RNA sequence: GCUCGGAUGGUGGAAUGGUAGACACGCAAGACUUAAAAUCUUGUGGCCAUUAUAGGCUGUGCGGGUUCAAGUCCCGCUCCGAGUACCA
């Protein structure tokens, strides 16, 4: 009987479905283990061979943990809201729900062929009302919460209302959009609407006027992580800055906890570093400056020590301070400059690094020297960071230096011996000078000393600033979660929890309305209660993906996002596998969202993802043919230098081991039907290059085709064999024959022709050794995600057992269990061939026994001064003294030592003897 | 600019400081076959030597260092990749 993978895989996939093999429930008698993949956005193109890489890795880990006796939660679902389905809807009129449903069906078909051990009964879809009910619910909780900096947690807003009525803001330390102070009398004297407006300053989900990334082409705002280099990540459309009223989440309140939490989780250093940079904590001070017209404003600096080097101030063009600080005669020039910068898109601003700016006409007073410092306006200062204003110290900041040089402003050196004739001295080292009370201190001493003095004289205060901004949470799009919000008297109110889910309404078109409202403005009767209008924005993509791991724990619960019982059992994700592209998006929002739910006691763990592994990207490997210019003749790779040729991409699926299937090529396109070929050794050799996997490069490999040709088990093994999991690497179907041959080799250990040849004899020493070498290596490798080397270990073991002609049940059954996480279908089949019932998934992971690896005699490598190695064999129980004596005995009889007397003999546990001459 | 990775045969890649190149692809030779494909066996870093064997030298991007011993540790470079970017 041959290894008929098609039949085997079909049979066992069916068996798993019929027997609900992968269904899990809470079971307090077993330890839990939660393995999660980042759920996919089901795109129209379907899966290519790169997508399942992480899924296979996590599936192997899940199956392994299960064999080790863990109760493994391994779910899958779809991040189903998103822009592509909506863009497609705009072009074709096709409802995004239909497109999404079709895409999901296609994804599921492809996933099923690979043999994953998902518990599909727990599937979630972010666009399903039963699911987004809880996204909306979480939003309502955020709306009704504020963040207390003293308690370091979110608290219900009604507490705050009570405190305001009793004591105003006195003694409170709250996360807010802007600082506010008022008394209880002032609060109590305000109208309902005024009070609501004040509360907006503190809510964790709030409406705020902020600078947003606006994409005119997409007609929506985007979050910072959805923009890169001034272009939208999806689609690559230009993005500009606009001030708009948007829903925001007060992520910044959690900045410190998001930073601290990184120390407690097992993520790669580079990913943690990326998050640290994104959060961007910097310690410094806010300082008050007074302008000549008595208007006071604040700046933020991390270099308070350089206060005596300030020769000018700079405001961001978008800053509200600009209006306050512009003198009358400078007004036209300033207006002109501000208009100009507004017109530039973010991308143009990045591209244009030239120095520009305008004098405001007013001056600030230096807090220590009383000197007049000119105030300038320039686009190198950002409105969104700090206070949108800086004190410029050209001697010790390169940007200030460039500005000062350009506008001929004075530059003062503050550090002894520094040379600032060509560039600023930015390093935080040296001895201070020209700095009044700071003179003689090192920079490290001067920074805190300067802030102490500033605080003492009430000129400012210590402040920690974060780069992390609040997340903009509304999108002017159709295909997303509707906000559970309606407006009364212009103020937003949330729906009652009992009114959830608020379902996405139907619209006639997916475009903005004629008056520029978002698409939901087209919905009929989009009102609630006594005709109050509902919110027209929808939530962004990250809304639905921020708590999906909690929902998998209890996916059908209609009473809660997750029950306390389920949450207390599953707790958190033990292993999360996904790509780095979510480092500053999903993985920040999700941690924030979970911390908020932790404060509400909905989630019992503060960090959602204990361990995270990033799988590398799979790149494409394109093939080329070379057409001689002006002809329809193609020349083989190594002969192309003799002709003037144009390289042309050729479909990698008609190339095998870089050899072109000429007949298939002629059929590939009518253009090539009559193509002529100049061959080498009777073959057409193609060139190749590593490029992104994409249709236009003709290098997309579909997993279905691989499964059809080689089987799912071969695909799984080969994806792992390609290289280290976390490394990016090109897909190259060449070489897949190697792992396929391995599986056949395993098959042939069981079957000779049609006969099952198994023996109940005691295994030999060599057989046990081959097996236990495998068990040791594979156990270690799975724990360390070193799957490529474990596939090698299997091949070595199969080769050893083949040459030993091993057909012992005792050996083969343990081999099959080891193989089960990697190649589940063939393992099931062989598990049954061994006479077992049920599924191999219920077997036990074999235990490694060191005894079997011990040898009778060891070869020792003998080296001299670390060179020229010889080999001597010693019994396993030989002592170091015996080995040393044996080596020295050769001193005169062999050429080894050239008659020299050894100074030292070093015997290393690794079976090396080094003789120092 | 900053941060983090990486550099090992023709290719993908192995190597807790201890015989570098496991395993696989490719290639070459052989077996089977009328032939090819498939399959199996053997060889395969480079250079040198030899009828053959045994062998010698060299070798992990470059230059130093530590060590009995360095792909691995330390210092200084070069190149490549990823992320991030006027964050005061």
Short mmCIF file of N, CA, C and O in Angstrom, two decimals, chain A residues 223-310:
data_model
loop_
_atom_site.label_atom_id
_atom_site.label_comp_id
_atom_site.label_asym_id
_atom_site.label_seq_id
_atom_site.Cartn_x
_atom_site.Cartn_y
_atom_site.Cartn_z
N UNK A 223 -5.92 56.35 12.50
CA UNK A 223 -5.10 56.40 13.71
C UNK A 223 -3.64 56.50 13.32
O UNK A 223 -3.26 56.22 12.18
N UNK A 224 -2.78 56.91 14.27
CA UNK A 224 -1.36 57.07 13.97
C UNK A 224 -0.72 55.80 13.43
O UNK A 224 0.13 55.86 12.56
N UNK A 225 -1.15 54.65 13.95
CA UNK A 225 -0.52 53.41 13.50
C UNK A 225 -1.03 52.97 12.14
O UNK A 225 -0.52 52.04 11.56
N UNK A 226 -2.08 53.66 11.64
CA UNK A 226 -2.60 53.32 10.30
C UNK A 226 -1.95 54.20 9.23
O UNK A 226 -2.30 54.13 8.06
N UNK A 227 -1.00 55.03 9.66
CA UNK A 227 -0.33 55.95 8.75
C UNK A 227 1.16 55.72 8.84
O UNK A 227 1.70 55.51 9.93
N UNK A 228 1.82 55.68 7.70
CA UNK A 228 3.27 55.58 7.71
C UNK A 228 3.83 56.50 6.65
O UNK A 228 3.39 56.48 5.50
N UNK A 229 4.74 57.34 7.02
CA UNK A 229 5.38 58.28 6.11
C UNK A 229 4.36 59.11 5.32
O UNK A 229 4.52 59.33 4.13
N UNK A 230 3.33 59.53 6.00
CA UNK A 230 2.36 60.42 5.38
C UNK A 230 1.39 59.75 4.44
O UNK A 230 0.61 60.43 3.76
N UNK A 231 1.42 58.42 4.36
CA UNK A 231 0.48 57.69 3.51
C UNK A 231 -0.30 56.68 4.36
O UNK A 231 0.23 56.16 5.35
N UNK A 232 -1.53 56.39 3.93
CA UNK A 232 -2.30 55.40 4.66
C UNK A 232 -1.70 54.02 4.40
O UNK A 232 -1.25 53.74 3.29
N UNK A 233 -1.68 53.19 5.45
CA UNK A 233 -1.09 51.85 5.30
C UNK A 233 -1.93 51.02 4.32
O UNK A 233 -1.40 50.33 3.47
N UNK A 234 -3.27 51.13 4.46
CA UNK A 234 -4.14 50.44 3.51
C UNK A 234 -4.37 51.35 2.31
O UNK A 234 -4.96 52.41 2.44
N UNK A 235 -3.82 51.00 1.19
CA UNK A 235 -4.10 51.75 -0.04
C UNK A 235 -3.05 52.78 -0.42
O UNK A 235 -2.92 53.11 -1.58
N UNK A 236 -2.29 53.28 0.58
CA UNK A 236 -1.22 54.22 0.27
C UNK A 236 -1.71 55.59 -0.20
O UNK A 236 -1.10 56.22 -1.05
N UNK A 237 -2.83 56.08 0.37
CA UNK A 237 -3.35 57.40 0.00
C UNK A 237 -2.72 58.48 0.88
O UNK A 237 -2.39 58.22 2.04
N UNK A 238 -2.55 59.69 0.34
CA UNK A 238 -1.98 60.78 1.16
C UNK A 238 -2.88 61.14 2.35
O UNK A 238 -4.10 60.99 2.29
N UNK A 239 -2.23 61.62 3.39
CA UNK A 239 -2.94 61.94 4.64
C UNK A 239 -2.58 63.36 5.01
O UNK A 239 -1.43 63.77 4.89
N UNK A 240 -3.57 64.14 5.44
CA UNK A 240 -3.25 65.49 5.90
C UNK A 240 -3.75 65.72 7.32
O UNK A 240 -4.57 64.96 7.83
N UNK A 241 -3.21 66.76 7.95
CA UNK A 241 -3.59 67.06 9.33
C UNK A 241 -4.79 68.00 9.33
O UNK A 241 -4.82 68.98 8.58
N UNK A 242 -5.76 67.69 10.19
CA UNK A 242 -6.95 68.52 10.29
C UNK A 242 -7.39 68.52 11.74
O UNK A 242 -7.23 67.52 12.43
N UNK A 243 -7.97 69.59 12.16
CA UNK A 243 -8.56 69.60 13.49
C UNK A 243 -10.04 69.22 13.35
O UNK A 243 -10.77 69.84 12.61
N UNK A 244 -10.44 68.14 14.02
CA UNK A 244 -11.82 67.66 13.90
C UNK A 244 -12.31 67.17 15.25
O UNK A 244 -11.53 66.80 16.11
N UNK A 245 -13.64 67.13 15.39
CA UNK A 245 -14.22 66.60 16.62
C UNK A 245 -14.46 65.11 16.40
O UNK A 245 -15.22 64.72 15.51
N UNK A 246 -13.79 64.31 17.18
CA UNK A 246 -13.80 62.86 16.98
C UNK A 246 -13.93 62.13 18.32
O UNK A 246 -13.56 62.67 19.35
N UNK A 247 -14.42 60.91 18.23
CA UNK A 247 -14.35 60.05 19.41
C UNK A 247 -12.91 59.62 19.63
O UNK A 247 -12.21 59.26 18.68
N UNK A 248 -12.49 59.66 20.89
CA UNK A 248 -11.12 59.26 21.23
C UNK A 248 -11.15 58.33 22.44
O UNK A 248 -12.08 58.37 23.24
N UNK A 249 -10.13 57.51 22.55
CA UNK A 249 -9.95 56.69 23.74
C UNK A 249 -8.72 57.21 24.48
O UNK A 249 -7.68 57.42 23.88
N UNK A 250 -8.85 57.35 25.79
CA UNK A 250 -7.78 57.95 26.57
C UNK A 250 -6.68 56.93 26.88
O UNK A 250 -6.42 56.58 28.02
N UNK A 251 -6.07 56.42 25.81
CA UNK A 251 -5.00 55.43 25.94
C UNK A 251 -3.82 56.03 26.73
O UNK A 251 -3.15 55.35 27.50
N UNK A 252 -3.62 57.34 26.55
CA UNK A 252 -2.46 57.98 27.19
C UNK A 252 -2.51 57.85 28.71
O UNK A 252 -1.48 57.85 29.37
N UNK A 253 -3.71 57.72 29.26
CA UNK A 253 -3.82 57.57 30.72
C UNK A 253 -3.11 56.31 31.18
O UNK A 253 -2.63 56.22 32.32
N UNK A 254 -3.05 55.33 30.29
CA UNK A 254 -2.47 54.03 30.65
C UNK A 254 -1.00 53.93 30.25
O UNK A 254 -0.41 52.85 30.33
N UNK A 255 -0.41 55.04 29.78
CA UNK A 255 0.96 54.98 29.24
C UNK A 255 1.93 54.32 30.21
O UNK A 255 2.69 53.43 29.84
N UNK A 256 1.88 54.78 31.46
CA UNK A 256 2.84 54.25 32.44
C UNK A 256 2.62 52.76 32.66
O UNK A 256 3.58 51.97 32.72
N UNK A 257 1.36 52.34 32.77
CA UNK A 257 1.09 50.91 33.00
C UNK A 257 1.43 50.07 31.78
O UNK A 257 1.86 48.92 31.91
N UNK A 258 1.24 50.65 30.60
CA UNK A 258 1.60 49.92 29.38
C UNK A 258 3.11 49.71 29.32
O UNK A 258 3.59 48.69 28.86
N UNK A 259 3.82 50.69 29.83
CA UNK A 259 5.29 50.61 29.84
C UNK A 259 5.75 49.60 30.89
O UNK A 259 6.56 48.72 30.61
N UNK A 260 5.22 49.74 32.10
CA UNK A 260 5.63 48.84 33.20
C UNK A 260 5.31 47.40 32.87
O UNK A 260 6.09 46.49 33.18
N UNK A 261 4.14 47.18 32.26
CA UNK A 261 3.69 45.82 31.98
C UNK A 261 4.66 45.06 31.08
O UNK A 261 4.73 43.83 31.15
N UNK A 262 5.40 45.78 30.27
CA UNK A 262 6.32 45.11 29.34
C UNK A 262 7.37 44.29 30.08
O UNK A 262 7.87 43.30 29.57
N UNK A 263 7.69 44.71 31.32
CA UNK A 263 8.71 43.98 32.08
C UNK A 263 8.21 42.61 32.55
O UNK A 263 9.01 41.77 32.93
N UNK A 264 6.89 42.43 32.54
CA UNK A 264 6.36 41.19 33.11
C UNK A 264 5.98 40.17 32.05
O UNK A 264 5.48 39.11 32.37
N UNK A 265 6.19 40.49 30.77
CA UNK A 265 5.75 39.55 29.74
C UNK A 265 6.91 39.05 28.90
O UNK A 265 7.94 39.72 28.78
N UNK A 266 6.71 37.88 28.34
CA UNK A 266 7.76 37.19 27.60
C UNK A 266 7.59 37.47 26.11
O UNK A 266 7.06 36.66 25.37
N UNK A 267 8.01 38.66 25.71
CA UNK A 267 8.00 39.03 24.30
C UNK A 267 9.44 39.26 23.88
O UNK A 267 10.32 39.42 24.72
N UNK A 268 9.69 39.31 22.59
CA UNK A 268 11.05 39.53 22.13
C UNK A 268 11.49 40.95 22.52
O UNK A 268 10.67 41.86 22.62
N UNK A 269 12.79 41.11 22.75
CA UNK A 269 13.31 42.41 23.14
C UNK A 269 13.01 43.47 22.09
O UNK A 269 12.71 44.61 22.43
N UNK A 270 13.08 43.07 20.82
CA UNK A 270 12.88 44.08 19.79
C UNK A 270 11.44 44.57 19.77
O UNK A 270 11.18 45.76 19.60
N UNK A 271 10.50 43.67 20.01
CA UNK A 271 9.10 44.08 20.02
C UNK A 271 8.81 44.97 21.23
O UNK A 271 8.13 45.99 21.13
N UNK A 272 9.37 44.60 22.39
CA UNK A 272 9.18 45.44 23.57
C UNK A 272 9.77 46.82 23.33
O UNK A 272 9.19 47.82 23.74
N UNK A 273 10.93 46.83 22.67
CA UNK A 273 11.59 48.10 22.39
C UNK A 273 10.74 48.97 21.47
O UNK A 273 10.60 50.16 21.68
N UNK A 274 10.14 48.33 20.44
CA UNK A 274 9.26 49.06 19.53
C UNK A 274 8.11 49.70 20.31
O UNK A 274 7.76 50.85 20.09
N UNK A 275 7.54 48.94 21.27
CA UNK A 275 6.44 49.50 22.06
C UNK A 275 6.94 50.62 22.98
O UNK A 275 6.26 51.63 23.15
N UNK A 276 8.11 50.42 23.57
CA UNK A 276 8.67 51.48 24.43
C UNK A 276 8.86 52.76 23.63
O UNK A 276 8.52 53.85 24.10
N UNK A 277 9.40 52.64 22.41
CA UNK A 277 9.59 53.82 21.57
C UNK A 277 8.27 54.48 21.23
O UNK A 277 8.16 55.69 21.19
N UNK A 278 7.27 53.64 20.96
CA UNK A 278 5.96 54.16 20.58
C UNK A 278 5.34 54.92 21.74
O UNK A 278 4.74 55.97 21.57
N UNK A 279 5.49 54.38 22.95
CA UNK A 279 4.97 55.05 24.14
C UNK A 279 5.80 56.30 24.41
O UNK A 279 5.28 57.35 24.80
N UNK A 280 7.11 56.21 24.17
CA UNK A 280 7.98 57.38 24.18
C UNK A 280 7.97 58.21 25.44
O UNK A 280 7.69 59.41 25.43
N UNK A 281 8.29 57.58 26.57
CA UNK A 281 8.32 58.30 27.84
C UNK A 281 9.52 59.23 27.87
O UNK A 281 10.64 58.85 27.54
N UNK A 282 9.31 60.51 28.22
CA UNK A 282 10.47 61.35 28.47
C UNK A 282 10.25 62.22 29.69
O UNK A 282 9.19 62.84 29.85
N UNK A 283 11.26 62.25 30.54
CA UNK A 283 11.19 63.00 31.79
C UNK A 283 11.69 64.40 31.54
O UNK A 283 12.72 64.60 30.91
N UNK A 284 10.99 65.37 32.08
CA UNK A 284 11.43 66.74 31.88
C UNK A 284 10.62 67.67 32.75
O UNK A 284 10.19 67.31 33.84
N UNK A 285 10.44 68.88 32.26
CA UNK A 285 9.72 69.87 33.04
C UNK A 285 8.86 70.73 32.13
O UNK A 285 9.19 70.97 30.98
N UNK A 286 7.72 71.17 32.69
CA UNK A 286 6.92 72.19 32.04
C UNK A 286 7.35 73.52 32.65
O UNK A 286 7.50 73.62 33.87
N UNK A 287 7.63 74.51 31.84
CA UNK A 287 8.03 75.81 32.37
C UNK A 287 7.11 76.90 31.86
O UNK A 287 6.70 76.89 30.71
N UNK A 288 6.79 77.83 32.76
CA UNK A 288 5.91 78.94 32.39
C UNK A 288 6.77 80.08 31.85
O UNK A 288 7.78 80.42 32.45
N UNK A 289 6.33 80.65 30.74
CA UNK A 289 6.97 81.85 30.22
C UNK A 289 5.92 82.94 30.11
O UNK A 289 4.75 82.66 29.82
N UNK A 290 6.33 84.16 30.36
CA UNK A 290 5.42 85.28 30.21
C UNK A 290 5.89 86.12 29.03
O UNK A 290 7.09 86.40 28.91
N UNK A 291 4.95 86.48 28.17
CA UNK A 291 5.30 87.29 27.01
C UNK A 291 5.24 88.76 27.38
O UNK A 291 4.69 89.12 28.43
N UNK A 292 5.77 89.59 26.49
CA UNK A 292 5.81 91.03 26.77
C UNK A 292 4.41 91.61 26.94
O UNK A 292 4.23 92.60 27.64
N UNK A 293 3.39 90.98 26.37
CA UNK A 293 2.03 91.48 26.53
C UNK A 293 1.34 90.84 27.73
O UNK A 293 0.11 90.80 27.81
N UNK A 294 2.13 90.25 28.65
CA UNK A 294 1.64 89.64 29.89
C UNK A 294 0.93 88.32 29.71
O UNK A 294 0.47 87.72 30.68
N UNK A 295 0.82 87.84 28.47
CA UNK A 295 0.22 86.53 28.24
C UNK A 295 1.21 85.44 28.66
O UNK A 295 2.38 85.50 28.32
N UNK A 296 0.75 84.45 29.45
CA UNK A 296 1.68 83.40 29.87
C UNK A 296 1.38 82.10 29.12
O UNK A 296 0.23 81.82 28.79
N UNK A 297 2.44 81.36 28.84
CA UNK A 297 2.28 80.07 28.16
C UNK A 297 3.31 79.09 28.68
O UNK A 297 4.28 79.48 29.34
N UNK A 298 3.06 77.82 28.40
CA UNK A 298 3.93 76.76 28.91
C UNK A 298 4.72 76.12 27.78
O UNK A 298 4.25 76.04 26.65
N UNK A 299 5.91 75.68 28.13
CA UNK A 299 6.68 74.86 27.19
C UNK A 299 7.08 73.58 27.92
O UNK A 299 7.04 73.52 29.15
N UNK A 300 7.45 72.56 27.15
CA UNK A 300 7.97 71.34 27.76
C UNK A 300 9.42 71.16 27.32
O UNK A 300 9.73 71.38 26.15
N UNK A 301 10.28 70.78 28.26
CA UNK A 301 11.67 70.50 27.90
C UNK A 301 12.21 69.35 28.73
O UNK A 301 11.80 69.14 29.86
N UNK A 302 13.12 68.58 28.11
CA UNK A 302 13.84 67.56 28.87
C UNK A 302 15.20 68.10 29.30
O UNK A 302 15.94 67.43 29.98
N UNK A 303 15.53 69.29 28.84
CA UNK A 303 16.85 69.86 29.12
C UNK A 303 16.71 71.18 29.86
O UNK A 303 17.16 72.24 29.39
N UNK A 304 16.11 71.13 31.05
CA UNK A 304 15.97 72.34 31.86
C UNK A 304 17.33 72.95 32.18
O UNK A 304 17.45 74.15 32.40
N UNK A 305 18.36 72.11 32.16
CA UNK A 305 19.72 72.60 32.46
C UNK A 305 20.22 73.61 31.43
O UNK A 305 21.13 74.38 31.71
N UNK A 306 19.60 73.62 30.24
CA UNK A 306 20.09 74.52 29.20
C UNK A 306 19.31 75.84 29.17
O UNK A 306 19.38 76.58 28.19
N UNK A 307 18.61 76.15 30.26
CA UNK A 307 17.75 77.33 30.30
C UNK A 307 18.52 78.63 30.00
O UNK A 307 17.97 79.57 29.44
N UNK A 308 19.82 78.67 30.35
CA UNK A 308 20.59 79.89 30.10
C UNK A 308 21.06 80.01 28.65
O UNK A 308 21.67 80.98 28.28
N UNK A 309 20.78 78.99 27.88
CA UNK A 309 21.17 79.03 26.47
C UNK A 309 20.01 79.36 25.55
O UNK A 309 20.13 79.32 24.32
N UNK A 310 18.84 79.67 26.13
CA UNK A 310 17.66 79.96 25.33
C UNK A 310 17.83 81.30 24.64
O UNK A 310 18.03 82.32 25.31
#
